Coordinates of N, CA, C and O in Angstrom, one line a residue:
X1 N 0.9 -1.2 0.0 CA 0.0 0.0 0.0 C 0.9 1.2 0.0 O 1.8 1.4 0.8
X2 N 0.6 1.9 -0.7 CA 1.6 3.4 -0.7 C 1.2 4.3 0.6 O 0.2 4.7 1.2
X3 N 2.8 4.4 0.6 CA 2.6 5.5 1.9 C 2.2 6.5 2.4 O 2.0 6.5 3.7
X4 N 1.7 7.9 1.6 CA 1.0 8.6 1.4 C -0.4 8.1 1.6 O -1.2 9.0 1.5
X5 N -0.9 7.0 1.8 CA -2.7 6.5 1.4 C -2.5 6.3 3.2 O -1.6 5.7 3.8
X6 N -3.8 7.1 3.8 CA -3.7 6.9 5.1 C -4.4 5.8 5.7 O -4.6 4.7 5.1
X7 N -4.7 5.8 6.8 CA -5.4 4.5 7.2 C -6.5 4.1 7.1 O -6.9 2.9 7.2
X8 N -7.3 5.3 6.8 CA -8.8 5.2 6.4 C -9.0 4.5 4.8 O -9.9 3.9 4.3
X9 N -7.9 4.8 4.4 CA -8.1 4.9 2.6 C -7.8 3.1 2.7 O -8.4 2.2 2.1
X10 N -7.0 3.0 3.4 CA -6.4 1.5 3.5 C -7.8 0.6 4.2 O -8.3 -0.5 3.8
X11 N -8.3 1.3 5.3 CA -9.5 0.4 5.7 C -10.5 0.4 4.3 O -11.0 -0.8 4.1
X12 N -10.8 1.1 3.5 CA -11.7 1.4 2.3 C -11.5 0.4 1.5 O -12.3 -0.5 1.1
X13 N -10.1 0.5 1.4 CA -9.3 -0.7 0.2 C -9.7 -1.9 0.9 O -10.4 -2.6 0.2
X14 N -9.4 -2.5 2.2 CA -9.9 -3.7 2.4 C -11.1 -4.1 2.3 O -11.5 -5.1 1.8
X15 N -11.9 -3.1 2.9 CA -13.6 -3.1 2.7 C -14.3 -3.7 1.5 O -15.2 -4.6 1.5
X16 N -13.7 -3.1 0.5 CA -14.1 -2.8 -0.8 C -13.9 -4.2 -1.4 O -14.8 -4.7 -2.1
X17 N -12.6 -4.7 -1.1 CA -12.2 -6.1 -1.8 C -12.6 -7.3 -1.1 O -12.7 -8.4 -1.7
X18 N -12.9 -7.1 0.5 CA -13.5 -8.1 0.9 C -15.7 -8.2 0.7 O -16.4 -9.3 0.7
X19 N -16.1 -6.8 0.6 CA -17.4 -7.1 0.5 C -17.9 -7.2 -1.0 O -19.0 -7.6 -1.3
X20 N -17.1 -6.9 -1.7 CA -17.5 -6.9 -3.4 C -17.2 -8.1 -4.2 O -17.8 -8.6 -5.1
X21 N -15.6 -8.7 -3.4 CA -15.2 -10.0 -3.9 C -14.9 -9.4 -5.6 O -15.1 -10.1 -6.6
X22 N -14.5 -8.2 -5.6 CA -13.8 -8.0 -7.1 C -12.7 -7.4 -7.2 O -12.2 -6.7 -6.4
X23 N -12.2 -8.0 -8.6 CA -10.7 -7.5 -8.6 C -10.3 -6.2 -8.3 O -10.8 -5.4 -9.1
X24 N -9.5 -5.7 -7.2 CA -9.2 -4.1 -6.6 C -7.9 -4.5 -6.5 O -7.4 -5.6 -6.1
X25 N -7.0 -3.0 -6.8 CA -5.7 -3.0 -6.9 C -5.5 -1.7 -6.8 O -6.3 -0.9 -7.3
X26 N -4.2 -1.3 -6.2 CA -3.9 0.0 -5.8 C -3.2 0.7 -7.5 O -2.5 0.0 -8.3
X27 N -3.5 2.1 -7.7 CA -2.5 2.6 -8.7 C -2.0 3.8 -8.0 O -2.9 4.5 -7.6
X28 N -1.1 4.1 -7.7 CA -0.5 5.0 -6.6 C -1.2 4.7 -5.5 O -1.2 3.7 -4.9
X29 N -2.0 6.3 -5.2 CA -2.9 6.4 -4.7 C -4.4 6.0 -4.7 O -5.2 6.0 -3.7
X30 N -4.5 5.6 -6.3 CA -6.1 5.5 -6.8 C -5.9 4.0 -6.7 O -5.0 3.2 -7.2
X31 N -7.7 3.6 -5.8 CA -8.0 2.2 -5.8 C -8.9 2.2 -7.3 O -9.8 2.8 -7.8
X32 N -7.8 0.9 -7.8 CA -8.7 0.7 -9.0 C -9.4 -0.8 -8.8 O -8.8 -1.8 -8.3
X33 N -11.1 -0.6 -9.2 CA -11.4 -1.7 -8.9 C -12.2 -2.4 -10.4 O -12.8 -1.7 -11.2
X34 N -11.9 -3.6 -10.6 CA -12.7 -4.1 -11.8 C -11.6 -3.5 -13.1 O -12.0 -3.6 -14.2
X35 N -10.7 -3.0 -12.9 CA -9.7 -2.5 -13.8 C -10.0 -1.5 -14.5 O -9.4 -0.9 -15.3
X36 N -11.6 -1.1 -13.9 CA -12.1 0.4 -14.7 C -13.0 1.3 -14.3 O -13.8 2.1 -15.0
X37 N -12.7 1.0 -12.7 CA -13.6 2.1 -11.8 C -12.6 2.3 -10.7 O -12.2 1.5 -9.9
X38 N -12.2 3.6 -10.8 CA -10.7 4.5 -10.0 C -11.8 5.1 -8.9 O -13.0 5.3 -9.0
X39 N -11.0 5.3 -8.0 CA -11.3 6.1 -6.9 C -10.5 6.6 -6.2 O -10.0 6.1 -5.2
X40 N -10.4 8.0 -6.5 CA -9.6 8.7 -5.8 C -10.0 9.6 -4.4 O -11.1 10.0 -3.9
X41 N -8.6 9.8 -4.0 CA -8.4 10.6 -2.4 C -9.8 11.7 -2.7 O -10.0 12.4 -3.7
X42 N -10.5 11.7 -1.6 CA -10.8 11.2 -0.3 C -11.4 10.0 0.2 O -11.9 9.8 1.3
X43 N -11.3 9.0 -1.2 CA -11.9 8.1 -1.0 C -13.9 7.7 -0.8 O -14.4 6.7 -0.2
X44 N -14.4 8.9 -1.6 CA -15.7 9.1 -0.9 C -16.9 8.4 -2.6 O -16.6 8.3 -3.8
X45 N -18.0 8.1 -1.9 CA -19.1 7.5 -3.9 C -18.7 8.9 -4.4 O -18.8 8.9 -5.7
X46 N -18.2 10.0 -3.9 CA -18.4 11.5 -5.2 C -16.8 11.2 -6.1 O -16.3 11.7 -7.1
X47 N -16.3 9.8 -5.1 CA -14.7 10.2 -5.9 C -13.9 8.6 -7.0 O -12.8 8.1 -7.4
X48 N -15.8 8.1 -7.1 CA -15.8 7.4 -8.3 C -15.8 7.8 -9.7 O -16.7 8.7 -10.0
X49 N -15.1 7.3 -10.5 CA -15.1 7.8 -11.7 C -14.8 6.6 -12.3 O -14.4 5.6 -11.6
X50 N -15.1 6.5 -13.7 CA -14.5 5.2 -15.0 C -15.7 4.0 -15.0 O -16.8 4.2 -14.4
X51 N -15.5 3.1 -15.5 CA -16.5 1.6 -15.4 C -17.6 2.1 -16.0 O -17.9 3.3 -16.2
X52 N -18.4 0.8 -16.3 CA -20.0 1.4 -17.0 C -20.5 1.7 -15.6 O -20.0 1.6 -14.4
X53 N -21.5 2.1 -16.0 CA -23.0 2.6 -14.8 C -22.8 1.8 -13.7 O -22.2 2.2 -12.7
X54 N -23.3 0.5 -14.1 CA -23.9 -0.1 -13.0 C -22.3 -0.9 -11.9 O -22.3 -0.9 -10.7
X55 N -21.1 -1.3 -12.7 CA -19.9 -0.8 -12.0 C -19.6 0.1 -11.4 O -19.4 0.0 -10.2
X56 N -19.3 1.2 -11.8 CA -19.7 2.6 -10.6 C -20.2 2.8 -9.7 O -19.7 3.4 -8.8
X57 N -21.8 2.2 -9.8 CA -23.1 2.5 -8.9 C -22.8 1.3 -7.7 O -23.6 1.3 -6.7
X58 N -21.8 0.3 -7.7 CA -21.9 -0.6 -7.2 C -20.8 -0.1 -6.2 O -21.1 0.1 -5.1
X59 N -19.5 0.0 -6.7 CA -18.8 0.9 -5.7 C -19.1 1.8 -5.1 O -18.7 1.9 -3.9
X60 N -20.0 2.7 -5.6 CA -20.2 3.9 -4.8 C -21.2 3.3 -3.5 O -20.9 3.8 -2.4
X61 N -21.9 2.7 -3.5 CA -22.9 1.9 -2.8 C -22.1 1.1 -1.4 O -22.2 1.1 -0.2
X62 N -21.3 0.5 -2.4 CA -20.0 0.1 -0.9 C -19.5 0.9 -0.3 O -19.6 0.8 0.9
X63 N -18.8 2.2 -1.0 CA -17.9 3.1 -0.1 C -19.1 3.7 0.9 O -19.0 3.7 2.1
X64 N -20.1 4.1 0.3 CA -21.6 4.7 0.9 C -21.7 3.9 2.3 O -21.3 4.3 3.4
X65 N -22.3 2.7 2.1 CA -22.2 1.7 3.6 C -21.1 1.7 4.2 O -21.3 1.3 5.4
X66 N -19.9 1.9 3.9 CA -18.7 1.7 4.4 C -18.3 2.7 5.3 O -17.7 2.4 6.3
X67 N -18.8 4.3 4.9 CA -19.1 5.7 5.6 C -19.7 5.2 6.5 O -19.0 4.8 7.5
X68 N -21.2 5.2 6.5 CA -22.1 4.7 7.1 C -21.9 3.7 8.5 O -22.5 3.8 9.5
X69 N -21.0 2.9 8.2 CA -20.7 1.9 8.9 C -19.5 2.4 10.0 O -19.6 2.1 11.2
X70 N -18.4 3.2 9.6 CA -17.7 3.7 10.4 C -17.9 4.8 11.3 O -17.3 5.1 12.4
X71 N -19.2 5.8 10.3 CA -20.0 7.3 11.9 C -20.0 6.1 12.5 O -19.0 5.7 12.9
X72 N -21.0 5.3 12.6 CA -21.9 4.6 13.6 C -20.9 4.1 14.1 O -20.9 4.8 15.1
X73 N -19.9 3.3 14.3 CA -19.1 3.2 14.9 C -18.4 4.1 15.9 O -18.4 3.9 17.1
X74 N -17.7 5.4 15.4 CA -17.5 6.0 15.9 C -18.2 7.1 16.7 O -17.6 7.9 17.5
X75 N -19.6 7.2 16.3 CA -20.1 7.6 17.2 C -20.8 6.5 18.5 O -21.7 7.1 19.1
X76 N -20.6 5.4 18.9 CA -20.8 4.6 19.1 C -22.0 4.0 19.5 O -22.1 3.2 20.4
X77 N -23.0 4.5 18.6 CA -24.3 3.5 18.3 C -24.1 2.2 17.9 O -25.1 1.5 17.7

Protein backbone atom coordinates (compact mmCIF):
# COMPACT_ATOMS: atom_id res chain seq x y z
CA UNK A 1 0.00 0.00 0.00
CA UNK A 2 1.55 3.41 -0.74
CA UNK A 3 2.63 5.48 1.94
CA UNK A 4 1.03 8.64 1.35
CA UNK A 5 -2.69 6.50 1.43
CA UNK A 6 -3.68 6.92 5.05
CA UNK A 7 -5.37 4.52 7.24
CA UNK A 8 -8.82 5.20 6.39
CA UNK A 9 -8.13 4.86 2.58
CA UNK A 10 -6.42 1.53 3.51
CA UNK A 11 -9.55 0.44 5.65
CA UNK A 12 -11.68 1.40 2.30
CA UNK A 13 -9.29 -0.66 0.18
CA UNK A 14 -9.86 -3.73 2.36
CA UNK A 15 -13.59 -3.13 2.72
CA UNK A 16 -14.13 -2.82 -0.81
CA UNK A 17 -12.22 -6.11 -1.79
CA UNK A 18 -13.51 -8.11 0.85
CA UNK A 19 -17.42 -7.10 0.52
CA UNK A 20 -17.50 -6.94 -3.40
CA UNK A 21 -15.17 -9.96 -3.89
CA UNK A 22 -13.83 -8.03 -7.15
CA UNK A 23 -10.70 -7.51 -8.56
CA UNK A 24 -9.15 -4.09 -6.60
CA UNK A 25 -5.66 -2.99 -6.87
CA UNK A 26 -3.91 0.05 -5.78
CA UNK A 27 -2.50 2.55 -8.73
CA UNK A 28 -0.51 4.99 -6.63
CA UNK A 29 -2.90 6.37 -4.74
CA UNK A 30 -6.07 5.51 -6.76
CA UNK A 31 -8.03 2.22 -5.79
CA UNK A 32 -8.66 0.67 -8.98
CA UNK A 33 -11.41 -1.71 -8.89
CA UNK A 34 -12.66 -4.12 -11.78
CA UNK A 35 -9.66 -2.46 -13.83
CA UNK A 36 -12.11 0.35 -14.72
CA UNK A 37 -13.62 2.09 -11.83
CA UNK A 38 -10.67 4.54 -9.99
CA UNK A 39 -11.30 6.08 -6.94
CA UNK A 40 -9.63 8.69 -5.77
CA UNK A 41 -8.41 10.65 -2.45
CA UNK A 42 -10.79 11.21 -0.25
CA UNK A 43 -11.91 8.14 -1.04
CA UNK A 44 -15.74 9.11 -0.87
CA UNK A 45 -19.10 7.51 -3.87
CA UNK A 46 -18.43 11.54 -5.23
CA UNK A 47 -14.74 10.20 -5.88
CA UNK A 48 -15.77 7.42 -8.29
CA UNK A 49 -15.09 7.83 -11.74
CA UNK A 50 -14.52 5.21 -14.99
CA UNK A 51 -16.50 1.64 -15.45
CA UNK A 52 -20.02 1.37 -16.99
CA UNK A 53 -23.04 2.59 -14.78
CA UNK A 54 -23.94 -0.09 -13.05
CA UNK A 55 -19.91 -0.77 -12.00
CA UNK A 56 -19.67 2.57 -10.59
CA UNK A 57 -23.11 2.49 -8.94
CA UNK A 58 -21.89 -0.65 -7.19
CA UNK A 59 -18.79 0.92 -5.69
CA UNK A 60 -20.23 3.90 -4.81
CA UNK A 61 -22.88 1.94 -2.81
CA UNK A 62 -19.96 0.06 -0.95
CA UNK A 63 -17.90 3.13 -0.14
CA UNK A 64 -21.62 4.67 0.86
CA UNK A 65 -22.24 1.71 3.56
CA UNK A 66 -18.68 1.70 4.44
CA UNK A 67 -19.11 5.71 5.58
CA UNK A 68 -22.10 4.74 7.14
CA UNK A 69 -20.73 1.91 8.92
CA UNK A 70 -17.68 3.73 10.44
CA UNK A 71 -19.99 7.26 11.94
CA UNK A 72 -21.88 4.60 13.62
CA UNK A 73 -19.07 3.17 14.91
CA UNK A 74 -17.51 5.98 15.94
CA UNK A 75 -20.12 7.64 17.18
CA UNK A 76 -20.76 4.60 19.10
CA UNK A 77 -24.28 3.53 18.28
Amino acid sequence: IPVLVTRISSVKFDVTVHVTRLPVRWDKTVIVVMNEVRVSSPYLPESVAGGTPAANERVRKVLELERKRLQSRNTGQ
